PDB file of N, CA, C and O in Angstrom:
ATOM      1  N   MET E   1       0.682  -1.089  -0.368  1.00  0.00           N
ATOM      2  CA  MET E   1       0.393   0.116   0.164  1.00  0.00           C
ATOM      3  C   MET E   1       1.241   1.241  -0.037  1.00  0.00           C
ATOM      4  O   MET E   1       1.993   1.504   0.408  1.00  0.00           O
ATOM      5  N   VAL E   2       0.456   2.053  -0.907  1.00  0.00           N
ATOM      6  CA  VAL E   2       1.056   3.804  -0.502  1.00  0.00           C
ATOM      7  C   VAL E   2       0.434   4.692  -0.401  1.00  0.00           C
ATOM      8  O   VAL E   2      -0.963   4.509  -0.327  1.00  0.00           O
ATOM      9  N   ASP E   3       1.016   5.568   0.850  1.00  0.00           N
ATOM     10  CA  ASP E   3       0.750   5.969   0.998  1.00  0.00           C
ATOM     11  C   ASP E   3       1.310   7.572   0.648  1.00  0.00           C
ATOM     12  O   ASP E   3       2.201   8.352   0.311  1.00  0.00           O
ATOM     13  N   ALA E   4       0.551   8.816   0.291  1.00  0.00           N
ATOM     14  CA  ALA E   4       0.312   9.649  -0.784  1.00  0.00           C
ATOM     15  C   ALA E   4       1.542  10.518  -0.320  1.00  0.00           C
ATOM     16  O   ALA E   4       1.803  11.630  -0.519  1.00  0.00           O
ATOM     17  N   PHE E   5       0.087  10.762   0.597  1.00  0.00           N
ATOM     18  CA  PHE E   5       1.275  12.326   1.794  1.00  0.00           C
ATOM     19  C   PHE E   5       2.330  12.080   2.083  1.00  0.00           C
ATOM     20  O   PHE E   5       2.888  12.560   2.558  1.00  0.00           O
ATOM     21  N   ALA E   6       2.388  10.933   2.689  1.00  0.00           N
ATOM     22  CA  ALA E   6       3.565  10.575   3.431  1.00  0.00           C
ATOM     23  C   ALA E   6       5.081  10.469   2.895  1.00  0.00           C
ATOM     24  O   ALA E   6       5.774  10.780   3.192  1.00  0.00           O
ATOM     25  N   GLU E   7       4.683  10.279   0.870  1.00  0.00           N
ATOM     26  CA  GLU E   7       5.805   9.943   0.346  1.00  0.00           C
ATOM     27  C   GLU E   7       6.190  11.885  -0.428  1.00  0.00           C
ATOM     28  O   GLU E   7       6.981  11.930  -1.127  1.00  0.00           O
ATOM     29  N   ASP E   8       4.862  12.743   0.489  1.00  0.00           N
ATOM     30  CA  ASP E   8       4.926  13.853  -0.322  1.00  0.00           C
ATOM     31  C   ASP E   8       5.578  15.034   0.240  1.00  0.00           C
ATOM     32  O   ASP E   8       5.992  15.053   1.067  1.00  0.00           O
ATOM     33  N   GLU E   9       7.276  14.649  -0.518  1.00  0.00           N
ATOM     34  CA  GLU E   9       8.468  16.102   0.275  1.00  0.00           C
ATOM     35  C   GLU E   9       8.395  16.604  -0.750  1.00  0.00           C
ATOM     36  O   GLU E   9       8.945  17.801   0.338  1.00  0.00           O
ATOM     37  N   GLU E  10       7.626  17.448  -1.214  1.00  0.00           N
ATOM     38  CA  GLU E  10       7.890  18.288  -2.228  1.00  0.00           C
ATOM     39  C   GLU E  10       7.255  19.820  -1.402  1.00  0.00           C
ATOM     40  O   GLU E  10       6.096  19.034  -0.820  1.00  0.00           O
ATOM     41  N   PRO E  11       8.536  20.471  -0.920  1.00  0.00           N
ATOM     42  CA  PRO E  11       7.926  21.156   0.095  1.00  0.00           C
ATOM     43  C   PRO E  11       7.027  22.411  -0.905  1.00  0.00           C
ATOM     44  O   PRO E  11       6.749  21.929  -1.939  1.00  0.00           O
ATOM     45  N   ILE E  12       6.177  23.187  -0.194  1.00  0.00           N
ATOM     46  CA  ILE E  12       5.319  23.959  -1.024  1.00  0.00           C
ATOM     47  C   ILE E  12       5.210  25.620  -0.353  1.00  0.00           C
ATOM     48  O   ILE E  12       5.803  25.527   1.129  1.00  0.00           O
ATOM     49  N   SER E  13       5.603  26.160  -1.260  1.00  0.00           N
ATOM     50  CA  SER E  13       6.503  27.695  -0.700  1.00  0.00           C
ATOM     51  C   SER E  13       5.914  28.841  -1.749  1.00  0.00           C
ATOM     52  O   SER E  13       5.133  28.371  -2.696  1.00  0.00           O
ATOM     53  N   LEU E  14       5.530  29.521  -0.793  1.00  0.00           N
ATOM     54  CA  LEU E  14       4.136  31.146  -1.119  1.00  0.00           C
ATOM     55  C   LEU E  14       5.052  32.050  -0.528  1.00  0.00           C
ATOM     56  O   LEU E  14       5.647  31.824   0.118  1.00  0.00           O
ATOM     57  N   PRO E  15       4.490  32.883  -1.367  1.00  0.00           N
ATOM     58  CA  PRO E  15       4.666  34.603  -0.792  1.00  0.00           C
ATOM     59  C   PRO E  15       3.878  34.942  -0.348  1.00  0.00           C
ATOM     60  O   PRO E  15       2.717  34.257  -0.153  1.00  0.00           O
ATOM     61  N   LEU E  16       4.352  35.669   1.113  1.00  0.00           N
ATOM     62  CA  LEU E  16       3.446  36.449   1.861  1.00  0.00           C
ATOM     63  C   LEU E  16       2.622  37.039   1.535  1.00  0.00           C
ATOM     64  O   LEU E  16       1.154  37.194   2.565  1.00  0.00           O
ATOM     65  N   HIS E  17       2.793  37.958   0.489  1.00  0.00           N
ATOM     66  CA  HIS E  17       1.554  38.428  -0.384  1.00  0.00           C
ATOM     67  C   HIS E  17       0.500  37.947  -1.401  1.00  0.00           C
ATOM     68  O   HIS E  17       0.187  38.346  -2.149  1.00  0.00           O
ATOM     69  N   ALA E  18       0.912  36.219  -1.227  1.00  0.00           N
ATOM     70  CA  ALA E  18       0.451  35.886  -2.440  1.00  0.00           C
ATOM     71  C   ALA E  18      -1.486  35.975  -2.307  1.00  0.00           C
ATOM     72  O   ALA E  18      -1.653  35.620  -1.267  1.00  0.00           O
ATOM     73  N   SER E  19      -2.446  36.613  -3.751  1.00  0.00           N
ATOM     74  CA  SER E  19      -3.438  36.273  -3.324  1.00  0.00           C
ATOM     75  C   SER E  19      -4.251  35.288  -3.485  1.00  0.00           C
ATOM     76  O   SER E  19      -3.191  33.907  -3.922  1.00  0.00           O
ATOM     77  N   SER E  20      -5.249  34.930  -2.990  1.00  0.00           N
ATOM     78  CA  SER E  20      -5.871  33.355  -3.019  1.00  0.00           C
ATOM     79  C   SER E  20      -5.988  33.209  -4.344  1.00  0.00           C
ATOM     80  O   SER E  20      -5.738  31.711  -4.556  1.00  0.00           O
ATOM     81  N   ASP E  21      -6.203  33.699  -5.617  1.00  0.00           N
ATOM     82  CA  ASP E  21      -5.775  32.418  -7.001  1.00  0.00           C
ATOM     83  C   ASP E  21      -4.409  31.992  -6.791  1.00  0.00           C
ATOM     84  O   ASP E  21      -4.106  31.183  -7.542  1.00  0.00           O
ATOM     85  N   GLU E  22      -3.819  32.930  -6.580  1.00  0.00           N
ATOM     86  CA  GLU E  22      -1.818  31.889  -6.585  1.00  0.00           C
ATOM     87  C   GLU E  22      -1.624  31.372  -5.392  1.00  0.00           C
ATOM     88  O   GLU E  22      -1.505  30.230  -6.541  1.00  0.00           O
ATOM     89  N   ILE E  23      -2.143  31.033  -4.523  1.00  0.00           N
ATOM     90  CA  ILE E  23      -2.199  30.104  -3.090  1.00  0.00           C
ATOM     91  C   ILE E  23      -3.368  29.018  -3.994  1.00  0.00           C
ATOM     92  O   ILE E  23      -2.288  27.601  -4.115  1.00  0.00           O
ATOM     93  N   GLY E  24      -4.427  29.056  -4.457  1.00  0.00           N
ATOM     94  CA  GLY E  24      -5.432  28.209  -5.285  1.00  0.00           C
ATOM     95  C   GLY E  24      -4.181  27.436  -6.617  1.00  0.00           C
ATOM     96  O   GLY E  24      -4.191  26.133  -6.541  1.00  0.00           O
ATOM     97  N   ARG E  25      -3.705  28.526  -7.470  1.00  0.00           N
ATOM     98  CA  ARG E  25      -2.890  27.620  -8.361  1.00  0.00           C
ATOM     99  C   ARG E  25      -1.768  27.086  -8.212  1.00  0.00           C
ATOM    100  O   ARG E  25      -1.078  25.918  -8.599  1.00  0.00           O
ATOM    101  N   VAL E  26      -0.459  27.444  -6.871  1.00  0.00           N
ATOM    102  CA  VAL E  26      -0.006  26.876  -6.806  1.00  0.00           C
ATOM    103  C   VAL E  26      -0.560  25.357  -5.808  1.00  0.00           C
ATOM    104  O   VAL E  26       0.847  24.319  -6.238  1.00  0.00           O
ATOM    105  N   PHE E  27      -1.416  25.695  -4.750  1.00  0.00           N
ATOM    106  CA  PHE E  27      -1.322  23.750  -4.281  1.00  0.00           C
ATOM    107  C   PHE E  27      -2.043  22.873  -6.008  1.00  0.00           C
ATOM    108  O   PHE E  27      -2.147  21.806  -5.365  1.00  0.00           O
ATOM    109  N   ASN E  28      -3.030  23.831  -6.929  1.00  0.00           N
ATOM    110  CA  ASN E  28      -3.418  23.180  -7.730  1.00  0.00           C
ATOM    111  C   ASN E  28      -2.331  22.168  -8.629  1.00  0.00           C
ATOM    112  O   ASN E  28      -2.406  20.957  -9.074  1.00  0.00           O
ATOM    113  N   GLU E  29      -0.889  23.388  -8.782  1.00  0.00           N
ATOM    114  CA  GLU E  29      -0.082  22.225  -9.433  1.00  0.00           C
ATOM    115  C   GLU E  29       0.893  21.260  -8.445  1.00  0.00           C
ATOM    116  O   GLU E  29       1.225  20.752  -9.195  1.00  0.00           O
ATOM    117  N   HIS E  30       0.628  21.624  -7.691  1.00  0.00           N
ATOM    118  CA  HIS E  30       1.454  20.302  -6.708  1.00  0.00           C
ATOM    119  C   HIS E  30       0.660  19.157  -6.628  1.00  0.00           C
ATOM    120  O   HIS E  30       1.239  18.306  -6.803  1.00  0.00           O
ATOM    121  N   ALA E  31      -1.398  19.638  -5.970  1.00  0.00           N
ATOM    122  CA  ALA E  31      -1.367  18.538  -6.499  1.00  0.00           C
ATOM    123  C   ALA E  31      -1.191  17.690  -7.608  1.00  0.00           C
ATOM    124  O   ALA E  31      -1.237  16.440  -8.017  1.00  0.00           O
ATOM    125  N   GLU E  32      -1.653  18.399  -8.960  1.00  0.00           N
ATOM    126  CA  GLU E  32      -1.459  17.391 -10.302  1.00  0.00           C
ATOM    127  C   GLU E  32       0.133  17.070 -10.408  1.00  0.00           C
ATOM    128  O   GLU E  32       0.338  15.233 -11.077  1.00  0.00           O
ATOM    129  N   ARG E  33       1.175  17.244  -9.967  1.00  0.00           N
ATOM    130  CA  ARG E  33       2.359  16.263  -9.544  1.00  0.00           C
ATOM    131  C   ARG E  33       2.601  15.755  -9.607  1.00  0.00           C
ATOM    132  O   ARG E  33       2.846  14.688  -9.035  1.00  0.00           O
ATOM    133  N   ARG E  34       1.310  15.721  -8.005  1.00  0.00           N
ATOM    134  CA  ARG E  34       1.790  14.105  -6.848  1.00  0.00           C
ATOM    135  C   ARG E  34       0.579  13.428  -7.280  1.00  0.00           C
ATOM    136  O   ARG E  34       1.145  11.856  -7.508  1.00  0.00           O
ATOM    137  N   SER E  35       0.241  13.628  -8.425  1.00  0.00           N
ATOM    138  CA  SER E  35      -1.174  12.733  -9.076  1.00  0.00           C
ATOM    139  C   SER E  35       0.012  12.097  -9.825  1.00  0.00           C
ATOM    140  O   SER E  35      -0.453  10.763 -10.235  1.00  0.00           O
ATOM    141  N   ALA E  36       0.426  12.988 -10.579  1.00  0.00           N
ATOM    142  CA  ALA E  36       1.156  12.377 -12.053  1.00  0.00           C
ATOM    143  C   ALA E  36       2.095  11.144 -11.377  1.00  0.00           C
ATOM    144  O   ALA E  36       2.551   9.976 -12.085  1.00  0.00           O
ATOM    145  N   THR E  37       2.831  11.636 -10.259  1.00  0.00           N
ATOM    146  CA  THR E  37       4.112  10.667 -10.014  1.00  0.00           C
ATOM    147  C   THR E  37       3.493   9.565  -8.674  1.00  0.00           C
ATOM    148  O   THR E  37       3.801   8.218  -9.526  1.00  0.00           O
ATOM    149  N   LEU E  38       1.971   9.641  -8.896  1.00  0.00           N
ATOM    150  CA  LEU E  38       1.500   8.749  -8.003  1.00  0.00           C
ATOM    151  C   LEU E  38       0.727   7.444  -8.855  1.00  0.00           C
ATOM    152  O   LEU E  38       1.211   6.465  -8.828  1.00  0.00           O
ATOM    153  N   ARG E  39       0.591   8.011 -10.042  1.00  0.00           N
ATOM    154  CA  ARG E  39       0.084   7.388 -11.341  1.00  0.00           C
ATOM    155  C   ARG E  39       1.060   6.727 -11.770  1.00  0.00           C
ATOM    156  O   ARG E  39       0.951   5.140 -11.821  1.00  0.00           O
ATOM    157  N   ALA E  40       2.025   7.313 -12.138  1.00  0.00           N
ATOM    158  CA  ALA E  40       3.386   6.313 -12.473  1.00  0.00           C
ATOM    159  C   ALA E  40       3.859   5.467 -12.021  1.00  0.00           C
ATOM    160  O   ALA E  40       3.591   3.985 -12.645  1.00  0.00           O
ATOM    161  N   SER E  41       3.915   5.953 -10.788  1.00  0.00           N
ATOM    162  CA  SER E  41       3.923   4.440  -9.712  1.00  0.00           C
ATOM    163  C   SER E  41       3.063   3.713  -9.863  1.00  0.00           C
ATOM    164  O   SER E  41       3.625   2.122  -9.531  1.00  0.00           O
ATOM    165  N   THR E  42       2.023   3.876  -9.690  1.00  0.00           N
ATOM    166  CA  THR E  42       1.002   2.723  -9.374  1.00  0.00           C
ATOM    167  C   THR E  42       1.127   1.960 -11.036  1.00  0.00           C
ATOM    168  O   THR E  42       0.690   0.426 -10.574  1.00  0.00           O
ATOM    169  N   GLU E  43       0.859   2.321 -12.114  1.00  0.00           N
ATOM    170  CA  GLU E  43       1.141   1.539 -13.078  1.00  0.00           C
ATOM    171  C   GLU E  43       2.193   1.344 -13.497  1.00  0.00           C
ATOM    172  O   GLU E  43       1.986  -0.149 -13.890  1.00  0.00           O
ATOM    173  N   ARG E  44       3.769   1.695 -12.564  1.00  0.00           N
ATOM    174  CA  ARG E  44       4.372   0.781 -12.445  1.00  0.00           C
ATOM    175  C   ARG E  44       4.594  -0.864 -12.026  1.00  0.00           C
ATOM    176  O   ARG E  44       5.250  -2.011 -12.235  1.00  0.00           O
ATOM    177  N   ALA E  45       3.884  -0.273 -10.696  1.00  0.00           N
ATOM    178  CA  ALA E  45       3.446  -1.622 -10.066  1.00  0.00           C
ATOM    179  C   ALA E  45       2.663  -2.730 -10.808  1.00  0.00           C
ATOM    180  O   ALA E  45       2.722  -3.858 -10.476  1.00  0.00           O
ATOM    181  N   ILE E  46       1.375  -1.874 -11.021  1.00  0.00           N
ATOM    182  CA  ILE E  46       0.875  -3.357 -12.205  1.00  0.00           C
ATOM    183  C   ILE E  46       1.274  -3.760 -13.081  1.00  0.00           C
ATOM    184  O   ILE E  46       1.357  -5.192 -13.762  1.00  0.00           O
ATOM    185  N   ARG E  47       2.205  -3.441 -14.124  1.00  0.00           N
ATOM    186  CA  ARG E  47       3.237  -3.668 -15.301  1.00  0.00           C
ATOM    187  C   ARG E  47       4.073  -4.734 -14.334  1.00  0.00           C
ATOM    188  O   ARG E  47       4.414  -6.333 -15.173  1.00  0.00           O
ATOM    189  N   ASP E  48       4.900  -4.049 -13.470  1.00  0.00           N
ATOM    190  CA  ASP E  48       5.464  -5.332 -12.591  1.00  0.00           C
ATOM    191  C   ASP E  48       4.900  -6.796 -12.588  1.00  0.00           C
ATOM    192  O   ASP E  48       5.683  -7.975 -11.933  1.00  0.00           O
ATOM    193  N   HIS E  49       4.019  -6.366 -12.239  1.00  0.00           N
ATOM    194  CA  HIS E  49       3.394  -7.742 -11.036  1.00  0.00           C
ATOM    195  C   HIS E  49       2.949  -8.583 -11.742  1.00  0.00           C
ATOM    196  O   HIS E  49       2.986  -9.356 -12.247  1.00  0.00           O
ATOM    197  N   PHE E  50       2.299  -7.156 -13.510  1.00  0.00           N
ATOM    198  CA  PHE E  50       2.043  -8.729 -14.298  1.00  0.00           C
ATOM    199  C   PHE E  50       2.874  -9.095 -15.131  1.00  0.00           C
ATOM    200  O   PHE E  50       2.720 -10.741 -15.395  1.00  0.00           O
ATOM    201  N   ALA E  51       3.900  -8.852 -15.170  1.00  0.00           N
ATOM    202  CA  ALA E  51       4.789  -9.865 -15.580  1.00  0.00           C
ATOM    203  C   ALA E  51       5.747 -10.526 -14.930  1.00  0.00           C
ATOM    204  O   ALA E  51       5.638 -11.782 -15.415  1.00  0.00           O
ATOM    205  N   GLU E  52       5.543 -10.462 -13.441  1.00  0.00           N
ATOM    206  CA  GLU E  52       5.452 -11.434 -13.449  1.00  0.00           C
ATOM    207  C   GLU E  52       4.815 -12.374 -12.613  1.00  0.00           C
ATOM    208  O   GLU E  52       5.065 -13.842 -12.966  1.00  0.00           O
ATOM    209  N   ALA E  53       3.581 -12.146 -12.385  1.00  0.00           N
ATOM    210  CA  ALA E  53       2.850 -13.263 -12.277  1.00  0.00           C
ATOM    211  C   ALA E  53       2.249 -13.844 -13.547  1.00  0.00           C
ATOM    212  O   ALA E  53       1.302 -14.843 -13.193  1.00  0.00           O
ATOM    213  N   HIS E  54       2.271 -13.489 -14.942  1.00  0.00           N
ATOM    214  CA  HIS E  54       1.736 -13.689 -15.591  1.00  0.00           C
ATOM    215  C   HIS E  54       2.483 -13.834 -17.150  1.00  0.00           C
ATOM    216  O   HIS E  54       2.382 -13.339 -17.827  1.00  0.00           O
ATOM    217  N   ASP E  55       3.653 -14.672 -16.484  1.00  0.00           N
ATOM    218  CA  ASP E  55       4.370 -13.726 -17.560  1.00  0.00           C
ATOM    219  C   ASP E  55       4.615 -15.351 -18.363  1.00  0.00           C
ATOM    220  O   ASP E  55       3.324 -15.981 -19.155  1.00  0.00           O
ATOM    221  N   GLY E  56       4.762 -14.319 -19.696  1.00  0.00           N
ATOM    222  CA  GLY E  56       4.460 -14.529 -21.731  1.00  0.00           C
ATOM    223  C   GLY E  56       2.736 -14.126 -21.792  1.00  0.00           C
ATOM    224  O   GLY E  56       2.756 -14.059 -22.752  1.00  0.00           O
ATOM    225  N   GLN E  57       2.217 -13.632 -21.005  1.00  0.00           N
ATOM    226  CA  GLN E  57       0.876 -12.703 -21.228  1.00  0.00           C
ATOM    227  C   GLN E  57       1.052 -11.143 -21.477  1.00  0.00           C
ATOM    228  O   GLN E  57       2.103 -10.767 -21.064  1.00  0.00           O
ATOM    229  N   GLU E  58       1.089 -11.078 -22.588  1.00  0.00           N
ATOM    230  CA  GLU E  58       0.763  -9.901 -23.146  1.00  0.00           C
ATOM    231  C   GLU E  58      -0.463  -9.093 -21.781  1.00  0.00           C
ATOM    232  O   GLU E  58      -0.726  -9.186 -22.057  1.00  0.00           O
ATOM    233  N   PRO E  59      -0.046  -7.675 -20.985  1.00  0.00           N
ATOM    234  CA  PRO E  59      -0.774  -6.951 -20.327  1.00  0.00           C
ATOM    235  C   PRO E  59      -2.259  -6.245 -21.022  1.00  0.00           C
ATOM    236  O   PRO E  59      -1.713  -5.979 -22.193  1.00  0.00           O
ATOM    237  N   PRO E  60      -3.379  -6.695 -20.865  1.00  0.00           N
ATOM    238  CA  PRO E  60      -4.691  -5.997 -21.177  1.00  0.00           C
ATOM    239  C   PRO E  60      -4.110  -3.783 -21.520  1.00  0.00           C
ATOM    240  O   PRO E  60      -3.393  -3.442 -20.910  1.00  0.00           O
ATOM    241  N   GLU E  61      -4.842  -3.748 -22.565  1.00  0.00           N
ATOM    242  CA  GLU E  61      -4.776  -2.410 -22.835  1.00  0.00           C
ATOM    243  C   GLU E  61      -5.440  -1.879 -22.288  1.00  0.00           C
ATOM    244  O   GLU E  61      -6.597  -1.774 -21.510  1.00  0.00           O
ATOM    245  N   ARG E  62      -5.471  -0.929 -21.762  1.00  0.00           N
ATOM    246  CA  ARG E  62      -5.771   0.813 -20.528  1.00  0.00           C
ATOM    247  C   ARG E  62      -6.646   1.168 -21.368  1.00  0.00           C
ATOM    248  O   ARG E  62      -6.404   1.814 -22.580  1.00  0.00           O
ATOM    249  N   ILE E  63      -7.900   0.752 -21.372  1.00  0.00           N
ATOM    250  CA  ILE E  63      -8.995   2.534 -22.125  1.00  0.00           C
ATOM    251  C   ILE E  63      -8.945   3.335 -21.237  1.00  0.00           C
ATOM    252  O   ILE E  63      -9.151   3.003 -19.587  1.00  0.00           O
ATOM    253  N   MET E  64      -8.703   4.280 -21.711  1.00  0.00           N
ATOM    254  CA  MET E  64      -9.011   5.559 -21.068  1.00  0.00           C
ATOM    255  C   MET E  64     -10.536   6.278 -21.304  1.00  0.00           C
ATOM    256  O   MET E  64     -11.303   5.962 -22.136  1.00  0.00           O
ATOM    257  N   ARG E  65     -10.749   6.552 -20.186  1.00  0.00           N
ATOM    258  CA  ARG E  65     -12.789   7.086 -20.749  1.00  0.00           C
ATOM    259  C   ARG E  65     -12.548   8.406 -19.981  1.00  0.00           C
ATOM    260  O   ARG E  65     -11.797   9.409 -19.483  1.00  0.00           O
TER     261      ARG E  65
END
């Protein structure tokens, strides 16, 4: 199991005079980076498991919705 919050070591830095729009933008960008990192890690773990547990089979195609 992965704890995405425990593994998040990227500091969030905001200027003292930041507007609420700027604060929202910084947090959204941070969340998007964290999400992309977690997704890549999860997909890699699934591919590794599939290769180990289902040797010789092609992994199923991922359908994006």
